[in-house]
Coordinates of C-alpha atoms and ligand atoms in Angstrom, one line a residue:
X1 CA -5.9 -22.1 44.6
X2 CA -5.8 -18.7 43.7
X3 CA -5.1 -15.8 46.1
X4 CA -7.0 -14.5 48.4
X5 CA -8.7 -10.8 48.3
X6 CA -7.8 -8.2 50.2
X7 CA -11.5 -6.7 50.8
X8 CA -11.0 -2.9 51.2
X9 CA -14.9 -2.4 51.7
X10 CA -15.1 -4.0 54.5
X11 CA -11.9 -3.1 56.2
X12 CA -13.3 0.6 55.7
X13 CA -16.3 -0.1 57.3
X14 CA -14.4 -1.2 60.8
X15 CA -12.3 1.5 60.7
X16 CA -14.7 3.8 59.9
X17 CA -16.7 2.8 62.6
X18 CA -13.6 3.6 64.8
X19 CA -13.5 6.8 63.5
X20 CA -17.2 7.6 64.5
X21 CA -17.0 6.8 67.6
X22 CA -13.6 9.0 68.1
X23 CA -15.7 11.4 66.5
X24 CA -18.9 11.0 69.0
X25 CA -16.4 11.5 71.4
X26 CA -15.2 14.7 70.1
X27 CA -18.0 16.2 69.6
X28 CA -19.6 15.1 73.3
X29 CA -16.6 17.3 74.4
X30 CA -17.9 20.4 72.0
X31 CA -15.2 19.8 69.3
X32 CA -17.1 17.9 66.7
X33 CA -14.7 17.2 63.7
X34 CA -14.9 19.4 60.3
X35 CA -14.2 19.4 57.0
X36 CA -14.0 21.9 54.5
X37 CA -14.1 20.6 50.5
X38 CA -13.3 23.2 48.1
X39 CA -14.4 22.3 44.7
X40 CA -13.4 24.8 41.4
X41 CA -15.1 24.0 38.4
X42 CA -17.1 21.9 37.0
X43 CA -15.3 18.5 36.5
X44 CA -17.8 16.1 36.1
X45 CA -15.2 12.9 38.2
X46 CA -13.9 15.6 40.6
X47 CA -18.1 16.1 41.7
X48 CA -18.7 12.8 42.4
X49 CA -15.4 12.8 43.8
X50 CA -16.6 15.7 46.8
X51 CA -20.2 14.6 46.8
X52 CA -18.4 11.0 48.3
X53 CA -16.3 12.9 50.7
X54 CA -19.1 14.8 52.4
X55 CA -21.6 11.9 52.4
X56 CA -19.0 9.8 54.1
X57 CA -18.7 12.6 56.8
X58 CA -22.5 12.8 57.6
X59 CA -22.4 9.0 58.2
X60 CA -19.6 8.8 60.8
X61 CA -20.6 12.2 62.8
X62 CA -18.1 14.6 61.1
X63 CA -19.7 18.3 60.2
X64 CA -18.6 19.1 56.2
X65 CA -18.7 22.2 54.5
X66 CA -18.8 21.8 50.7
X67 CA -17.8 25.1 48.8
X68 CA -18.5 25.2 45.2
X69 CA -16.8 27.9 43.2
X70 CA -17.1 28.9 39.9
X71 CA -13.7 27.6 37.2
X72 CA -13.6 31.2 36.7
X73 CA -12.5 32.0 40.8
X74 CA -9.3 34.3 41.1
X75 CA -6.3 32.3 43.0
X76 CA -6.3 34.8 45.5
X77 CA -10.0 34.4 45.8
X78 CA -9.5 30.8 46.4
X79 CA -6.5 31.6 49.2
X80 CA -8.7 34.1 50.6
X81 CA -11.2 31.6 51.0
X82 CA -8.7 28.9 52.4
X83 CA -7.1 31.8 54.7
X84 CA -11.1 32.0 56.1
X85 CA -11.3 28.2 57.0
X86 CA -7.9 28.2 58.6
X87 CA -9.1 30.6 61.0
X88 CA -12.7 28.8 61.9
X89 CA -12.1 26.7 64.4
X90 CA -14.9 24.7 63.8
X91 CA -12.7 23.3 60.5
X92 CA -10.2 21.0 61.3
X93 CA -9.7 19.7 57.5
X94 CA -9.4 21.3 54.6
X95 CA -9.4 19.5 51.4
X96 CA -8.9 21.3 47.8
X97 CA -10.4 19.0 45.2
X98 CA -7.7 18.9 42.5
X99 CA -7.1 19.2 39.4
X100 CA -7.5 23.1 39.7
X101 CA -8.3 25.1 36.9
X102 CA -5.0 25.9 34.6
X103 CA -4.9 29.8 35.8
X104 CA -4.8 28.7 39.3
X105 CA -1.3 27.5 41.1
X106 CA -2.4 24.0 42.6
X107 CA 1.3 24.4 44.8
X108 CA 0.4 27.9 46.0
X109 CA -3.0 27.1 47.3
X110 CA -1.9 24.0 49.1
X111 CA 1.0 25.9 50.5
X112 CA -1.6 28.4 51.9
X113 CA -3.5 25.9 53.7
X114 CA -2.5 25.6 57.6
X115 CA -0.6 22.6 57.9
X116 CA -2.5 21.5 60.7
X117 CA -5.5 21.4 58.7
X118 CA -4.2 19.2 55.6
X119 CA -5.7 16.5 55.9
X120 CA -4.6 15.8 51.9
X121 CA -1.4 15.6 53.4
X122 CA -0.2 17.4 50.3
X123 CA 2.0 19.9 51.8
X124 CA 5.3 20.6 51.7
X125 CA 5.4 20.7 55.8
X126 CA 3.4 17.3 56.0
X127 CA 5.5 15.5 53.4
X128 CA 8.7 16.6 55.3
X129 CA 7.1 15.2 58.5
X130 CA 6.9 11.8 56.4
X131 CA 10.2 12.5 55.4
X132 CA 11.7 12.2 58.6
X133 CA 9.4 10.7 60.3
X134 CA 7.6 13.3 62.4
X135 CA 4.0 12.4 63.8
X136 CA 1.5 14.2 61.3
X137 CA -1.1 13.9 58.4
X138 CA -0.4 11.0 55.7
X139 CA -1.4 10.8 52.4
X140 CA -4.7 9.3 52.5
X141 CA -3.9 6.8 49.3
X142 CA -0.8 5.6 50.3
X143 CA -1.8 5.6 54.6
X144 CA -4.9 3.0 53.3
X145 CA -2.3 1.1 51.1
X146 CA -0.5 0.6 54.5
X147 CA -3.2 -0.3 56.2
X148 CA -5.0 -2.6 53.7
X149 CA -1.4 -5.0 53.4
X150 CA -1.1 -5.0 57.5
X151 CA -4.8 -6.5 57.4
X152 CA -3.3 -9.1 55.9
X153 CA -1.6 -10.2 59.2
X154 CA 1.8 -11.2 57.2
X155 CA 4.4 -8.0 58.8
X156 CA 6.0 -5.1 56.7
X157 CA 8.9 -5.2 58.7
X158 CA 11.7 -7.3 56.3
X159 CA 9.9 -7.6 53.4
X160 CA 10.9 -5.9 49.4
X161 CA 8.4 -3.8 48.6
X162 CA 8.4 -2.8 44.7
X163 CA 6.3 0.4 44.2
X164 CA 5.4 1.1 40.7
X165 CA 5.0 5.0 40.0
X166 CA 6.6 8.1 41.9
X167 CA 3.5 10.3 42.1
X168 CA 4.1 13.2 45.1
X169 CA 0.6 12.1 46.1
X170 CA 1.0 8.7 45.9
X171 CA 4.6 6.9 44.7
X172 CA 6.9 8.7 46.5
X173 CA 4.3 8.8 50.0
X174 CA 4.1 5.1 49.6
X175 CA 8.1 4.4 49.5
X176 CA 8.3 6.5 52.5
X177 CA 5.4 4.7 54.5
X178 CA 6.7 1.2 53.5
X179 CA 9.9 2.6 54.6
X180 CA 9.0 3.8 57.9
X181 CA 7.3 0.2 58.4
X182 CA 11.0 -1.4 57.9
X183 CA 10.5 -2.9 54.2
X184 CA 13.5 -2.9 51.6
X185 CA 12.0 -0.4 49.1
X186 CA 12.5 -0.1 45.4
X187 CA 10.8 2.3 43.3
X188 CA 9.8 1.7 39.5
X189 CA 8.8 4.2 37.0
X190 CA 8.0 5.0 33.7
X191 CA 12.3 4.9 32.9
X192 CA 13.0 1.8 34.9
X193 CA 14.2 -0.7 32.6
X194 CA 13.0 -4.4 33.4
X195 CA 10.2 -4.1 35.7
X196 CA 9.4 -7.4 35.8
X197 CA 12.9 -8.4 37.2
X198 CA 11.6 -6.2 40.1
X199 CA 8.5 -7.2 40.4
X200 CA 9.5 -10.5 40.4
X201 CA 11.4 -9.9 43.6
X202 CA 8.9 -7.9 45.3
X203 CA 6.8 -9.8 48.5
X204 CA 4.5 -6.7 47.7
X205 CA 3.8 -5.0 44.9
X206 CA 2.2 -1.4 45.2
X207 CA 1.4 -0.2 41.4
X208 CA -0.3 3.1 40.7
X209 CA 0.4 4.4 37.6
X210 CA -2.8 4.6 35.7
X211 CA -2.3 1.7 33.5
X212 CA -3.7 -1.6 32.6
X213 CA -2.3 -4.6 32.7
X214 CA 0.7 -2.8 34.2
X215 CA 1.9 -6.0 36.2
X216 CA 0.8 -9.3 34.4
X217 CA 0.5 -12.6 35.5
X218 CA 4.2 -13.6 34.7
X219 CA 5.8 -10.3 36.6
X220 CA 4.8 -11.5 40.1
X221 CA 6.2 -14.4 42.4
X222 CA 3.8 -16.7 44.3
X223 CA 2.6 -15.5 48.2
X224 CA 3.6 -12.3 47.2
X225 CA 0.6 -9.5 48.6
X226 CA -0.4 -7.0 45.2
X227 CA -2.1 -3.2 46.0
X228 CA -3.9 -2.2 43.2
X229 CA -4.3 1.7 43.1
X230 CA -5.3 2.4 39.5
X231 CA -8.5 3.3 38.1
X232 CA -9.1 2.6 34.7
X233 CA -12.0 1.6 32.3
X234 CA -11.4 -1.7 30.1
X235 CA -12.6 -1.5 26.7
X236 CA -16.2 -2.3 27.4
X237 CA -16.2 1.0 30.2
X238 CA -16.0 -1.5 33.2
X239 CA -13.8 -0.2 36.4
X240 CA -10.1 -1.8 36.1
X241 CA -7.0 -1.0 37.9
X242 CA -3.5 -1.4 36.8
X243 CA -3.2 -5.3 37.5
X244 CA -4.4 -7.9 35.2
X245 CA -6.7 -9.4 38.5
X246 CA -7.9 -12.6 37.2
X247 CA -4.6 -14.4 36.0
X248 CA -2.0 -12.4 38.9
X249 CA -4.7 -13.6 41.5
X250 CA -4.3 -17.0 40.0
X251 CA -0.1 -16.6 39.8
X252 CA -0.1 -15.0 43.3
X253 CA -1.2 -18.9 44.7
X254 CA -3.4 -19.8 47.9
X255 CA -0.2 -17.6 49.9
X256 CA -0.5 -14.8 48.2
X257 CA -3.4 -11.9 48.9
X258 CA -4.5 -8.8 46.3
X259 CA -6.9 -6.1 46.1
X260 CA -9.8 -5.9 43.6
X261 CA -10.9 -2.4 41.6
X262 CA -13.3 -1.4 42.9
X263 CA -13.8 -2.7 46.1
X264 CA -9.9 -2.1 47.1
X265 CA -7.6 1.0 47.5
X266 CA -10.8 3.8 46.5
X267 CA -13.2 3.3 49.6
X268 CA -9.9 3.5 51.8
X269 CA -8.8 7.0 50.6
X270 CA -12.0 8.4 51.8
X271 CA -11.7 6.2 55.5
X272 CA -8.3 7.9 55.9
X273 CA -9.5 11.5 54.9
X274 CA -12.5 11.0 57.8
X275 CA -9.2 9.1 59.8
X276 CA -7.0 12.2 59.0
X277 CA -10.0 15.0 59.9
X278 CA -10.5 13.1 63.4
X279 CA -6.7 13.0 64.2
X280 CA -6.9 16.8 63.3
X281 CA -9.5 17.9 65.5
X282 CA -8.1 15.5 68.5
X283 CA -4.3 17.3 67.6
X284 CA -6.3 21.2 67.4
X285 CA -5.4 23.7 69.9
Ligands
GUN1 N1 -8.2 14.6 43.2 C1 -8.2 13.2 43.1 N2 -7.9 12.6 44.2 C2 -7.7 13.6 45.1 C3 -7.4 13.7 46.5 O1 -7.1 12.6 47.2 N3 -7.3 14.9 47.1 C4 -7.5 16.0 46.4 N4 -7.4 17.2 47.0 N5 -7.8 16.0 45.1 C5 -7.9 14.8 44.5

């Protein structure tokens, strides 16, 4: 027997229909959630990207702003234009679509955006609430990595967690938030030396690197739970992540539990920017 799926589709869809109704709520009180998407440029990925975000808002409630700007936008255009939405109170999110255009300082804007309202979780202020484990805004990857192994019903709490990759928006959030849940964390990255003899250890694996076939069917240990986070194309253009699905689902046995691409991590990223933007406007003054 071969592992089961972790369905990320339609764990999204209950939460997200959690997050509506916390967002009727709001909004029956006058203080209907918002989000702001800033988009520079005209990146093709990064368009679909924000068209996603702000459909996702109209269906669960949430009022969305989506700003298109010219790749040719001054920075302090851009930060004037964040400065405007930390101010309107009926924006409670504020998302920069990144990458930025090269002239633009991606640190600079996210620094400018009011830490109440980063709903990225990018900042400097929300990563050192992660840090030390303040309440505040999570990641959206890594918070719907967490959320997607506790469907599982088999607890954090004791378990090695191997993450693969030490992104700031997704690696180094994830250690932190497997941490704060009570697992034994190890971190792997491009310099580690034998990350199979981690992997093998690991009772989850969280890989996000941007590579296929990153963990193979001999690198994981039976019942162990495997987040996929990459998004690839094979050679034929098909969606792939960064595990080889068919034979680690098959290694993983009938204990273990994995998450396809697509159909995993992506939809959840979105649920816990809409989860993130309701928390915000519940937590505004
Ligand atoms: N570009 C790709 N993913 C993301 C994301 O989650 N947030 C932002 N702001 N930009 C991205």
């Amino acid at each position: 027997m071969t592992a089961r799926i972790i369905d990320g589709v339609a764990l999204s869809r209950a939460l997200r229909a959690e997050i509506g109704e916390r967002a009727g709520a709001l909004a029956e009180r006058g203080r209907r959630p918002g989000l702001a998407v800033l988009l520079v440029g005209d990146d093709p990925a990064s368009a679909v990207y924000v068209r996603n975000k702000v459909r996702a808002c109209a269906e669960h409630g949430l009022h969305s702003v989506l700003e298109t700007h010219p790749a040719t936008l001054a920075e302090s255009a851009l930060l004037d234009r964040v400065a405007a939405l930390n101010a309107d109170p009926a924006i409670h999110g504020i998302l920069v679509q990144m990458p930025l255009p090269r002239h633009i300082d991606p640190a600079k804007v996210i620094a400018a955006i009011d830490p109440r309202k980063d709903v990225d979780g990018f900042s400097v202020a929300s990563a050192g609430e992660l840090m030390t484990g303040l309440p505040g805004l999570r990641p959206c990857t890594p918070w719907g990595c967490i959320k997607l192994i506790e469907s599982t019903g088999v607890p954090i709490r004791g378990r090695h967690a191997v993450v693969i990759g030490r992104s700031n928006t997704v690696g180094k959030p994830m250690a932190l938030l497997l941490l704060q849940a009570h697992a034994t964390v190890t971190v792997c990255h491009s310099a580690t030396a034998d990350l199979a003899h981690h992997t093998r250890q690991a009772d989850i694996v969280v890989v996000a690197v941007g590579r296929r076939h990153t963990v193979r069917a001999d690198m994981v240990r039976p019942g162990a739970t495997v987040i996929d986070v990459g998004i690839n194309r094979d050679e034929s253009g098909r969606l792939c992540g960064d595990v080889d699905f068919e034979p680690v689902r098959a290694a993983l046995g009938p204990d273990g539990a994995i998450t396809p691409v697509p159909g995993g991590v992506g939809p959840m990223t979105i649920t816990m920017l809409l989860a993130n933007t309701v928390q915000a406007a519940e937590a505004a003054p």
